[in-house]
Amino acid sequence: MYGKRSRFLTIMLTLGLAFFYIPMLLLVIYSFNYSKLVPVWGGWSLRWYEVLFQSEEVWSAVGLSLRIAFVNATFATILGAFAGLAMVRFGRFRGRTLFGGMLVAPLVMPEVITGLSLLVLFITLKQWIGWPAERGFVTITIAHITFSLAYVAVTVQARLTGMGQSLEEAASDLGAKPFKVLTAITIPRLTPALISGWLLAFSLSLDDLVIASFVTGPGANTLPILIFSRIRLGLRPDINALATIIILFVAICVAIAAIILFRQQRREEIDHQLAQRENG
Amino acid sequence: MGGEEEARAEPARNTGTDEPFVQIKGVTKKFGDVTAVDNVDLDIQRGELFCLLGGSGCGKTTLLRMLAGFEFPQAGTISIDGIDMSEVPAYERPTNMMFQSYALFPHMSVEKNIAFGLQQDRIPRSEIADRVHDILKLVELQDYKKRKPQQLSGGQRQRVALARALVKEPKLLLLDEPLAALDKKLRKQTQFELANIQEQVGVTFIVVTHDQEEAMTLSTRMAVMNAGRFEQIGTSTEIYEFPQSRFVADFIGSANIFEGRVVEDSADHVRVETDLCEIYINHGQSVAKGSQIWVALRPEKIYLSKNAPEKPGPNQATGMVDDIGYLGDTSIYKIRMDNGLILDVTAPNQIRPMSRTHAITWEDKVYLSWEPASAMLLNS
């Protein structure tokens, strides 16, 4: 687009990328540091990875976080999809504006407020009906669903609006009853939005520290809670190792997503070429 | 205005005894404050290819969507084949629709798109295969059944959409701008194909279009819509040759319209005085003497000559050539009349322009004349 690549732009780009990635690079390098003190270089070693793999505490936190993230993503996707459908496809029902506002409120609500209010709710519930007996997996999952749902609903809403209604009308015109229209047309067409909604909900949950800290109980440490509590006691090299593994994991996920996207684009290109040939 | 009386006058053409196949009575549809369809009545007979013609926002698509069951009227009733459709949802109606965007399911092959409707009726698998095969043959797409819609050209998609709507053998097929997405050449070819297919399958078609040429080639009858109401209902010839309102005269084809006063009204002719000339009309339209009226004259019905007529009389006027538009087969002449009015006249180019020695050109003085049957009186 630009005839000559501008020097200024190149420098700015380099600086920007450096700002993003140098910290991560440092973290990765220090995870291989033999020394117990993070900023002191003691030579290359896998020592902290060993420590990490032997730490039951870390693994139970990883397991808890993944379980919460999985259950949360699944429920948030189902509920969010229904909320999105209601907003876009049910026409004007009573309280639609209120419902729409309440649906997106968690997106703008400070996490501290969400966390605190949920904590109050759980405590009150315990007093009234004796449930939840103790806070942990269930309470964190419920808390995560309440805000992840909003993200899924927004994604689904955007997709539905963009899709238009004519495919669903066509199916109904061809004799499909409303439930069949949903399963045969709407859901298959929504799949990309549902997948991205699920992934978004999954990573939001994995990432969350604030809300989880409010609604967790003794002994239930998610990974972010664990990392944060350990960091408070000073930088530790085994946490660097853990972070490196997480970075690797995320990088692999992103690479897979990119490959899938690339393949899809190629397929679309081929379709387009085929259609062009039919025209000619 | 025109709608109601026209609809009532119409069935005389058919056998008369059986009731109309599609009956629309007093149907009104509002979206908020906007009245999309305003108290319309329409009868359509079995086997017709009926066009709803009008500009954008005239309510034609809303009316079609009410027939399909996507919208429900706030007042009035629609019945198809004698059955009231007020409580019948889209998926139970004996209609199928071909959408303007085609609305083909992108995640299904051509074959599956077409089979979808039959599957909903729980038809045995072998019969579905046979019927899909037959309909693909009808639209000449046998070799494309495994393709996805996005792998087809626009014309092929259009045929898949038609096949998908026809395969269920609906009593009534609704087509929303069926040819609008095709390029001009393909559109003309497909117009005739569509009419042929309709003849072959014998299904009643209702076509919504904004293209008057399309409506005129396709339809057995058409309704011209404007602002939610019918301006006129009739065959192509009736609507072109006898438009009833200024809107219709102007919308269908082009027309020179001028105001006049009726000076004589007798059984076989009418005389109208205009500030252009006296207009004599002998085709039996009748208007009370003395009334102010609009007269329309089609550009192709006017003779253009450089020679003065042999004897003066009505239906003659003189002017000067202001502009010429050369279209190849015909030319459009803009004639500035002696009273300052500009009239459009079209004439076929029967002689090659370079060999025309007596060709009419800019600034020529010309004589205009027309047959007594050519001018049309407009009621409103």
XYZ file of C-alpha atoms in Angstrom:
660
model
C 0.000 0.000 0.000
C 2.836 2.369 0.890
C 5.490 2.666 -1.800
C 8.422 2.847 0.574
C 8.483 1.313 3.973
C 8.833 4.182 6.352
C 11.750 4.010 8.802
C 9.665 5.635 11.460
C 6.940 3.014 11.202
C 9.476 0.184 11.344
C 11.046 1.582 14.489
C 7.711 2.125 16.176
C 6.627 -1.387 15.312
C 9.830 -2.856 16.715
C 9.512 -0.858 19.924
C 5.900 -1.859 20.307
C 6.593 -5.534 19.820
C 9.593 -5.346 22.142
C 7.426 -3.786 24.838
C 4.978 -6.648 24.568
C 7.314 -9.567 24.278
C 10.559 -8.761 26.115
C 8.933 -9.276 29.545
C 7.672 -12.657 28.469
C 11.006 -13.572 27.017
C 12.720 -12.634 30.299
C 10.273 -14.772 32.195
C 10.987 -17.752 29.956
C 14.759 -17.289 30.283
C 14.622 -16.970 34.061
C 12.541 -20.122 34.299
C 15.665 -21.991 33.187
C 17.799 -20.214 35.769
C 19.505 -22.463 38.312
C 19.718 -19.771 40.976
C 17.044 -19.559 43.616
C 17.072 -15.785 43.401
C 15.212 -14.691 40.307
C 17.414 -11.787 39.182
C 20.711 -13.627 39.748
C 21.857 -15.760 36.875
C 23.119 -19.182 37.994
C 23.382 -21.007 34.701
C 20.901 -23.052 32.629
C 18.883 -25.684 34.410
C 15.555 -27.527 34.442
C 15.596 -27.550 38.208
C 12.482 -25.444 38.707
C 10.491 -27.542 36.286
C 11.283 -30.548 38.460
C 10.195 -28.652 41.547
C 7.041 -27.617 39.754
C 6.132 -31.110 38.603
C 6.567 -32.456 42.077
C 4.392 -29.802 43.669
C 0.976 -31.273 44.335
C -0.367 -27.862 45.251
C 0.326 -26.503 41.780
C -1.227 -29.464 40.050
C -4.373 -29.378 42.107
C -4.684 -25.646 41.297
C -4.221 -26.376 37.580
C -6.807 -29.141 37.775
C -9.316 -26.949 39.609
C -8.851 -24.064 37.186
C -9.293 -26.295 34.151
C -12.381 -27.969 35.594
C -13.940 -24.628 36.464
C -13.048 -23.209 33.059
C -14.537 -26.198 31.241
C -17.816 -26.325 33.150
C -18.101 -22.549 33.038
C -17.487 -22.348 29.291
C -20.035 -25.046 28.579
C -22.802 -23.582 30.718
C -22.058 -20.002 29.693
C -22.216 -20.993 26.027
C -25.568 -22.718 26.374
C -27.155 -19.965 28.480
C -25.526 -17.148 26.513
C -26.717 -18.613 23.235
C -30.292 -18.730 24.499
C -30.036 -15.159 25.787
C -28.677 -13.995 22.417
C -31.443 -15.832 20.587
C -34.061 -14.237 22.798
C -32.653 -10.784 22.136
C -32.453 -11.099 18.359
C -35.153 -13.566 17.331
C -38.059 -13.139 19.730
C -39.111 -9.764 18.417
C -40.291 -7.186 20.922
C -41.247 -8.827 24.183
C -42.035 -7.074 27.432
C -38.913 -5.964 29.240
C -36.652 -6.555 26.249
C -34.687 -3.353 26.786
C -34.234 -4.111 30.467
C -33.183 -7.654 29.676
C -30.681 -6.444 27.071
C -29.203 -3.947 29.509
C -28.925 -6.474 32.280
C -27.338 -8.930 29.900
C -24.406 -6.669 29.091
C -24.100 -5.097 32.559
C -21.472 -7.645 33.712
C -19.244 -6.453 30.855
C -18.969 -2.977 32.330
C -19.422 -3.814 36.014
C -16.155 -3.557 37.991
C -15.033 -7.071 38.886
C -14.701 -6.105 42.520
C -18.399 -5.293 42.659
C -19.398 -8.502 40.883
C -17.191 -10.539 43.202
C -18.353 -8.815 46.347
C -22.038 -9.020 45.493
C -21.757 -12.704 44.662
C -19.997 -13.338 47.947
C -22.823 -11.598 49.790
C -25.314 -13.729 47.862
C -23.571 -16.979 48.741
C -23.314 -16.091 52.411
C -26.980 -15.122 52.555
C -27.997 -18.305 50.785
C -26.001 -20.365 53.235
C -27.833 -18.766 56.125
C -31.249 -19.260 54.567
C -31.101 -22.673 52.953
C -27.762 -24.049 54.099
C -26.329 -24.107 50.588
C -23.562 -23.705 49.469
C -22.130 -25.408 52.540
C -18.633 -24.386 51.634
C -17.235 -22.151 48.952
C -14.987 -23.542 46.260
C -15.495 -25.218 42.905
C -19.272 -24.690 42.747
C -19.309 -21.063 43.862
C -16.424 -20.047 41.598
C -18.043 -21.789 38.652
C -21.377 -20.059 39.264
C -19.631 -16.705 39.589
C -17.720 -17.252 36.370
C -20.826 -18.304 34.484
C -22.604 -15.087 35.466
C -20.074 -12.896 33.724
C -18.872 -15.218 30.919
C -22.472 -15.611 29.818
C -22.576 -11.931 28.903
C -19.624 -12.295 26.548
C -21.153 -15.317 24.832
C -24.520 -13.573 24.532
C -22.910 -10.573 22.871
C -20.966 -12.766 20.428
C -24.061 -14.775 19.548
C -26.159 -11.640 19.232
C -23.710 -10.095 16.771
C -23.564 -13.256 14.706
C -27.354 -13.647 14.616
C -27.855 -10.050 13.581
C -25.255 -10.392 10.843
C -26.761 -13.640 9.633
C -30.189 -12.203 8.934
C -33.337 -14.201 9.236
C -33.943 -15.389 5.713
C -32.315 -18.821 6.105
C -34.509 -19.554 9.090
C -37.545 -18.268 7.255
C -36.664 -20.434 4.275
C -36.447 -23.506 6.499
C -39.748 -22.715 8.126
C -41.274 -22.090 4.702
C -40.104 -25.554 3.648
C -42.066 -27.053 6.515
C -39.553 -27.172 9.370
C -41.135 -26.663 12.789
C -39.473 -24.076 15.059
C -37.384 -26.632 16.976
C -36.183 -28.205 13.732
C -35.254 -24.758 12.397
C -33.166 -24.223 15.515
C -31.303 -27.529 15.258
C -30.957 -27.782 11.488
C -30.258 -24.168 10.560
C -29.689 -21.748 13.439
C -27.272 -23.820 15.511
C -25.102 -25.023 12.605
C -24.906 -21.432 11.370
C -24.046 -20.259 14.878
C -21.281 -22.823 15.373
C -18.375 -20.427 14.771
C -19.862 -17.951 17.246
C -20.517 -20.730 19.764
C -16.969 -22.040 19.470
C -15.424 -18.623 19.857
C -17.828 -17.863 22.692
C -16.834 -21.094 24.415
C -13.120 -20.348 24.035
C -13.618 -16.817 25.269
C -15.520 -18.038 28.327
C -12.854 -20.685 28.939
C -9.974 -18.230 28.858
C -11.840 -15.579 30.871
C -12.376 -18.133 33.598
C -8.812 -19.391 33.509
C -7.631 -15.822 33.764
C -9.856 -14.531 36.517
C -8.281 -13.621 39.823
C -10.499 -10.974 41.364
C -13.919 -12.623 41.317
C -12.490 -16.036 42.174
C -10.696 -14.613 45.221
C -13.979 -13.232 46.541
C -16.065 -16.342 46.180
C -13.514 -19.038 46.913
C -13.201 -20.772 50.220
C -10.376 -22.327 52.204
C -8.391 -24.899 50.289
C -9.843 -24.093 46.883
C -7.067 -22.330 45.021
C -7.352 -21.679 41.341
C -4.161 -21.198 39.388
C -4.285 -17.377 39.338
C -4.996 -17.330 43.088
C -2.077 -19.662 43.717
C 0.333 -17.668 41.578
C -0.730 -14.406 43.126
C -0.437 -15.679 46.678
C 3.032 -17.049 46.017
C 4.203 -13.869 44.336
C 3.224 -11.968 47.454
C 5.920 -13.887 49.248
C 8.468 -12.798 46.637
C 9.382 -13.787 43.089
C 9.916 -17.504 42.758
C 11.569 -19.362 39.919
C 9.113 -22.282 39.893
C 6.334 -19.808 39.144
C 8.399 -18.677 36.174
C 8.478 -22.278 35.011
C 4.734 -22.532 35.412
C 4.240 -19.308 33.473
C 6.464 -20.612 30.691
C 4.333 -23.713 30.376
C 1.198 -21.583 30.231
C 2.739 -19.404 27.525
C 3.625 -22.518 25.541
C 0.115 -23.867 25.947
C -1.470 -20.615 24.787
C 0.933 -20.383 21.833
C -0.033 -23.874 20.710
C -3.736 -23.024 20.960
C -3.266 -19.848 18.932
C -1.290 -21.760 16.297
C -4.025 -24.368 15.976
C -6.670 -21.651 15.649
C -4.588 -19.930 12.977
C -4.223 -23.151 10.988
C -7.962 -23.811 11.140
C -8.694 -20.251 10.042
C -6.177 -20.499 7.199
C -7.698 -23.748 5.943
C -11.157 -22.244 6.056
C -10.004 -19.248 4.046
C -8.448 -21.530 1.466
C -11.665 -23.472 1.202
C -13.605 -20.256 0.661
C -11.112 -19.209 -1.979
C -11.580 -22.504 -3.807
C -15.366 -22.147 -3.599
C -15.089 -18.678 -5.011
C -12.898 -19.879 -7.869
C -15.354 -22.660 -8.666
C -18.221 -20.174 -8.738
C -16.167 -17.868 -10.962
C -15.548 -20.692 -13.393
C -19.290 -21.369 -13.548
C -19.867 -17.745 -14.396
C -17.341 -17.777 -17.212
C -59.353 3.791 -5.296
C -58.791 1.415 -8.227
C -58.078 -1.656 -6.103
C -61.455 -2.665 -4.874
C -63.550 -2.259 -7.965
C -60.933 -3.839 -10.168
C -60.712 -6.926 -8.018
C -64.445 -7.319 -8.116
C -64.678 -6.822 -11.846
C -61.961 -9.381 -12.567
C -63.396 -12.896 -12.022
C -65.666 -12.471 -15.027
C -62.685 -13.548 -17.114
C -62.662 -16.981 -15.512
C -65.414 -19.544 -15.286
C -66.919 -17.533 -12.482
C -68.571 -20.306 -10.471
C -65.624 -21.558 -8.382
C -64.212 -19.225 -5.802
C -60.799 -17.630 -6.347
C -57.752 -19.673 -5.421
C -56.130 -16.928 -3.406
C -58.424 -14.448 -1.734
C -57.113 -11.372 0.031
C -59.795 -9.353 1.795
C -59.275 -6.008 3.461
C -55.722 -6.834 4.494
C -53.835 -4.164 6.442
C -50.333 -4.359 7.895
C -48.655 -1.629 9.901
C -45.107 -1.467 11.210
C -45.265 1.070 14.006
C -46.707 4.188 12.419
C -45.962 3.096 8.870
C -48.763 1.422 6.961
C -47.059 -1.040 4.649
C -50.218 -2.592 3.239
C -53.398 -0.563 3.395
C -56.735 -2.385 3.202
C -56.194 -4.295 -0.030
C -58.434 -6.800 -1.776
C -57.239 -9.219 -4.410
C -58.456 -12.424 -6.015
C -56.077 -14.707 -7.867
C -57.216 -17.705 -9.886
C -55.637 -21.142 -9.983
C -52.770 -21.431 -12.454
C -52.153 -17.719 -12.808
C -48.744 -16.111 -12.929
C -49.560 -12.975 -11.034
C -47.077 -10.128 -10.603
C -47.059 -7.568 -7.808
C -45.303 -4.604 -9.310
C -44.198 -1.469 -7.547
C -41.290 0.648 -6.386
C -39.371 -0.019 -3.197
C -41.421 0.420 -0.044
C -44.765 0.101 -1.797
C -45.753 -2.897 0.327
C -45.428 -5.628 -2.296
C -42.912 -7.690 -0.331
C -44.922 -7.306 2.870
C -47.965 -8.653 1.075
C -45.932 -11.612 -0.200
C -44.559 -12.288 3.277
C -48.104 -12.299 4.639
C -49.027 -14.922 2.051
C -46.021 -16.996 3.121
C -46.890 -16.623 6.804
C -43.843 -14.634 7.939
C -46.020 -11.667 8.779
C -49.605 -11.622 9.938
C -52.093 -8.928 8.931
C -53.572 -6.667 11.594
C -56.866 -6.607 9.761
C -58.465 -8.620 6.998
C -58.118 -12.226 5.921
C -56.070 -14.239 3.493
C -57.340 -17.574 2.256
C -55.589 -20.024 -0.022
C -57.606 -22.705 -1.812
C -60.610 -21.875 0.335
C -58.800 -22.241 3.672
C -58.412 -19.254 5.981
C -54.707 -18.730 6.736
C -55.127 -16.467 9.786
C -54.036 -19.124 12.282
C -51.735 -21.140 10.011
C -47.981 -20.746 10.625
C -45.516 -20.618 7.730
C -44.433 -24.246 8.143
C -47.972 -25.536 7.683
C -48.967 -23.466 4.671
C -49.347 -24.975 1.205
C -46.993 -22.316 -0.125
C -43.307 -22.163 -0.838
C -41.220 -19.113 -1.362
C -38.220 -18.290 -3.453
C -36.270 -15.604 -1.647
C -34.642 -12.601 -3.238
C -31.303 -13.580 -1.703
C -32.172 -17.226 -2.528
C -31.540 -18.118 1.158
C -29.805 -21.372 0.234
C -28.417 -23.212 3.247
C -24.656 -22.709 2.942
C -23.803 -25.736 5.063
C -25.711 -28.141 2.829
C -25.036 -29.408 -0.691
C -27.395 -28.577 -3.550
C -28.991 -31.985 -3.169
C -29.520 -31.574 0.574
C -30.900 -28.077 0.137
C -33.543 -29.427 -2.210
C -34.282 -32.502 -0.094
C -34.727 -30.425 3.086
C -38.362 -29.585 2.463
C -39.286 -33.157 1.564
C -37.590 -34.502 4.695
C -39.805 -32.288 6.825
C -42.831 -34.080 5.383
C -41.398 -37.491 6.352
C -41.418 -38.730 2.794
C -39.629 -42.105 2.257
C -35.976 -41.741 1.384
C -36.206 -43.415 -2.023
C -39.016 -41.101 -3.076
C -37.031 -38.068 -1.923
C -34.097 -39.192 -4.066
C -36.359 -39.603 -7.096
C -38.041 -36.244 -6.704
C -34.736 -34.424 -6.128
C -33.370 -36.098 -9.232
C -36.384 -35.080 -11.329
C -36.379 -31.476 -10.206
C -32.614 -31.160 -10.779
C -33.235 -32.358 -14.309
C -35.957 -29.750 -14.758
C -33.561 -26.948 -13.811
C -30.639 -28.661 -15.592
C -28.358 -28.992 -12.592
C -27.941 -32.810 -12.445
C -24.151 -32.541 -12.443
C -24.036 -30.099 -9.563
C -25.888 -31.913 -6.816
C -22.820 -32.401 -4.615
C -21.748 -28.769 -4.834
C -22.228 -26.267 -2.035
C -24.272 -23.172 -2.942
C -21.226 -20.922 -2.663
C -19.546 -22.975 -5.385
C -22.191 -22.032 -7.932
C -22.701 -19.054 -10.193
C -25.548 -16.618 -9.580
C -27.728 -18.159 -12.269
C -27.188 -21.653 -10.899
C -28.029 -20.541 -7.372
C -31.215 -19.018 -8.663
C -32.158 -22.350 -10.232
C -31.372 -24.245 -7.025
C -33.619 -21.848 -5.130
C -36.399 -22.393 -7.644
C -35.954 -26.167 -7.511
C -36.008 -26.177 -3.720
C -39.266 -24.234 -3.676
C -40.872 -26.305 -6.431
C -39.897 -29.772 -5.273
C -42.550 -29.759 -2.553
C -45.183 -29.213 -5.234
C -46.758 -26.284 -3.387
C -50.214 -25.077 -4.300
C -48.832 -21.595 -4.499
C -45.295 -20.491 -5.248
C -44.210 -17.072 -4.024
C -41.241 -15.444 -5.722
C -39.585 -12.360 -4.256
C -37.701 -10.521 -6.995
C -36.627 -13.849 -8.507
C -34.393 -12.339 -11.160
C -33.103 -9.181 -9.492
C -29.687 -10.632 -8.634
C -28.900 -11.742 -12.183
C -27.181 -9.637 -14.805
C -29.299 -8.185 -17.555
C -28.697 -10.726 -20.298
C -29.219 -13.721 -18.021
C -32.301 -12.053 -16.607
C -34.013 -11.812 -19.993
C -33.238 -15.439 -20.774
C -34.408 -16.589 -17.349
C -37.678 -14.659 -17.646
C -38.834 -16.957 -20.395
C -37.478 -20.042 -18.639
C -39.423 -19.155 -15.532
C -42.646 -18.709 -17.487
C -42.027 -22.053 -19.239
C -41.447 -23.860 -15.976
C -44.624 -22.361 -14.569
C -46.534 -23.683 -17.565
C -44.982 -27.133 -17.164
C -45.730 -27.538 -13.471
C -49.025 -25.641 -13.503
C -48.494 -24.167 -10.040
C -49.951 -20.736 -9.279
C -47.110 -18.201 -9.103
C -47.124 -14.847 -7.363
C -44.083 -12.807 -8.294
C -42.959 -9.610 -6.616
C -40.913 -7.342 -8.824
C -39.932 -3.726 -9.292
C -39.058 -4.308 -12.944
C -41.972 -3.479 -15.223
C -40.483 -5.311 -18.177
C -40.231 -8.451 -16.065
C -43.823 -8.108 -14.932
C -45.014 -7.576 -18.491
C -43.213 -10.600 -19.970
C -43.956 -12.972 -17.103
C -47.416 -12.281 -15.884
C -50.875 -13.339 -16.882
C -52.108 -10.461 -14.736
C -50.439 -7.928 -12.505
C -51.207 -5.441 -9.804
C -49.432 -2.101 -9.723
C -48.824 -1.124 -6.111
C -48.159 2.278 -4.641
C -48.060 3.330 -0.980
C -49.620 0.099 0.248
C -52.555 0.076 -2.150
C -53.306 -1.251 -5.612
C -53.351 1.444 -8.267
C -54.583 -0.914 -10.948
C -55.009 -4.621 -11.597
C -55.110 -6.112 -15.066
C -53.232 -7.789 -17.896
C -50.063 -6.221 -19.287
C -51.982 -4.836 -22.249
C -54.739 -3.367 -20.116
C -52.280 -1.677 -17.838
C -50.045 -0.358 -20.590
C -52.744 0.738 -22.981
C -55.332 1.895 -20.442
C -53.603 3.135 -17.324
C -56.157 4.552 -14.940
C -54.003 6.937 -12.957
C -51.103 9.259 -13.536
C -49.006 7.002 -11.307
C -49.605 3.934 -13.472
C -49.141 5.823 -16.740
C -45.857 7.144 -15.479
C -44.627 3.988 -13.728
C -45.303 1.563 -16.579
C -43.379 2.716 -19.594
C -43.099 6.439 -20.050
C -45.837 8.854 -20.888
C -46.335 12.481 -21.811
C -49.013 13.728 -19.481
C -50.968 16.956 -19.872
C -53.976 18.581 -18.362
C -57.107 19.340 -20.297
C -60.821 20.023 -20.206
C -63.454 17.772 -21.773
C -65.386 19.765 -24.362
C -67.417 16.966 -25.918
C -68.434 13.565 -24.615
C -70.449 11.348 -26.911
C -70.926 7.588 -27.203
C -68.015 6.916 -29.520
C -65.610 9.742 -28.873
C -64.325 12.394 -26.499
C -62.798 15.750 -27.280
C -60.375 17.291 -24.859
C -59.079 20.805 -25.077
C -55.501 21.276 -23.919
C -53.213 24.225 -24.389
C -51.188 22.082 -26.805
C -53.936 21.168 -29.237
C -57.333 19.558 -29.368
C -57.213 15.845 -28.572
C -59.756 13.514 -30.135
C -60.160 10.081 -28.562
C -62.314 7.353 -30.086
C -61.655 4.257 -27.989
C -64.756 4.512 -25.861
C -63.387 6.020 -22.638
C -65.986 8.431 -21.397
C -65.832 11.430 -19.070
C -68.459 14.020 -18.249
C -68.316 17.172 -20.345
C -66.593 20.093 -18.730
C -64.451 18.103 -16.306
C -60.773 18.815 -15.841
C -58.768 15.756 -16.756
C -55.279 14.332 -17.399
C -54.399 12.939 -20.781
C -51.456 10.604 -21.358
C -49.718 9.923 -24.627
C -47.030 7.259 -25.054
C -43.864 8.473 -26.808
C -43.912 5.616 -29.345
C -47.453 6.378 -30.421
C -46.544 9.793 -31.802
C -45.594 10.194 -35.468
C -42.795 12.619 -36.171
C -42.431 14.329 -39.529
C -40.665 17.271 -41.117
C -43.598 17.731 -43.488
C -46.787 19.500 -42.496
C -49.892 17.282 -42.404
C -52.123 17.477 -45.456
C -55.062 18.983 -43.638
C -55.201 20.508 -40.193
C -57.281 18.774 -37.503
C -57.147 17.448 -33.943
C -54.233 15.355 -32.627
C -51.672 17.549 -34.378
C -49.007 19.785 -32.924
C -45.768 21.433 -33.932
C -42.475 21.873 -32.151
C -38.719 22.003 -32.456
C -36.181 19.227 -31.827
C -34.476 20.081 -28.569
C -32.439 16.935 -28.049
C -31.957 13.458 -29.486
C -30.975 10.301 -27.624
C -29.684 7.563 -29.920
C -30.349 4.098 -28.414
C -29.439 1.991 -31.437
C -32.756 0.392 -32.221
C -34.740 3.515 -31.467
C -34.087 7.169 -30.832
C -35.701 9.395 -28.260
C -36.521 12.904 -29.430
C -37.163 15.687 -26.968
C -39.479 18.069 -28.742
C -39.995 21.598 -27.446
C -43.586 22.399 -28.338
C -44.804 25.824 -29.326
C -46.279 26.285 -25.844
C -42.929 25.526 -24.193
C -43.840 22.010 -23.058
C -41.288 19.304 -23.822
C -42.649 16.032 -25.238
C -40.816 12.719 -25.564
C -41.191 10.940 -28.870
C -39.541 7.633 -29.735
C -39.068 6.416 -33.270
C -37.463 3.237 -34.601
C -34.244 3.750 -36.566
C -35.295 1.922 -39.683
C -32.782 3.687 -41.885
C -29.049 3.808 -41.140
C -28.190 7.254 -39.821
C -25.347 7.926 -42.302
C -27.540 7.325 -45.322
C -30.424 9.346 -43.972
C -30.763 12.419 -46.102
C -34.019 13.536 -44.615
C -33.076 12.651 -41.049
C -34.564 14.752 -38.314
C -31.859 16.596 -36.442
C -31.361 19.278 -33.790
C -33.302 22.528 -34.198
C -35.531 21.082 -36.945
C -39.128 22.168 -36.999
C -41.266 19.033 -36.717
C -44.920 18.074 -36.961
C -46.362 15.674 -34.433
C -49.511 13.638 -34.926
C -51.182 10.547 -33.480
C -54.092 8.214 -34.022
C -57.451 8.972 -32.398
C -57.081 5.731 -30.423
C -53.661 6.618 -29.019
C -54.254 9.128 -26.255
C -55.484 7.861 -22.885
C -57.679 9.548 -20.293
C -56.548 9.215 -16.698
C -59.181 9.117 -13.978
C -56.955 10.454 -11.266
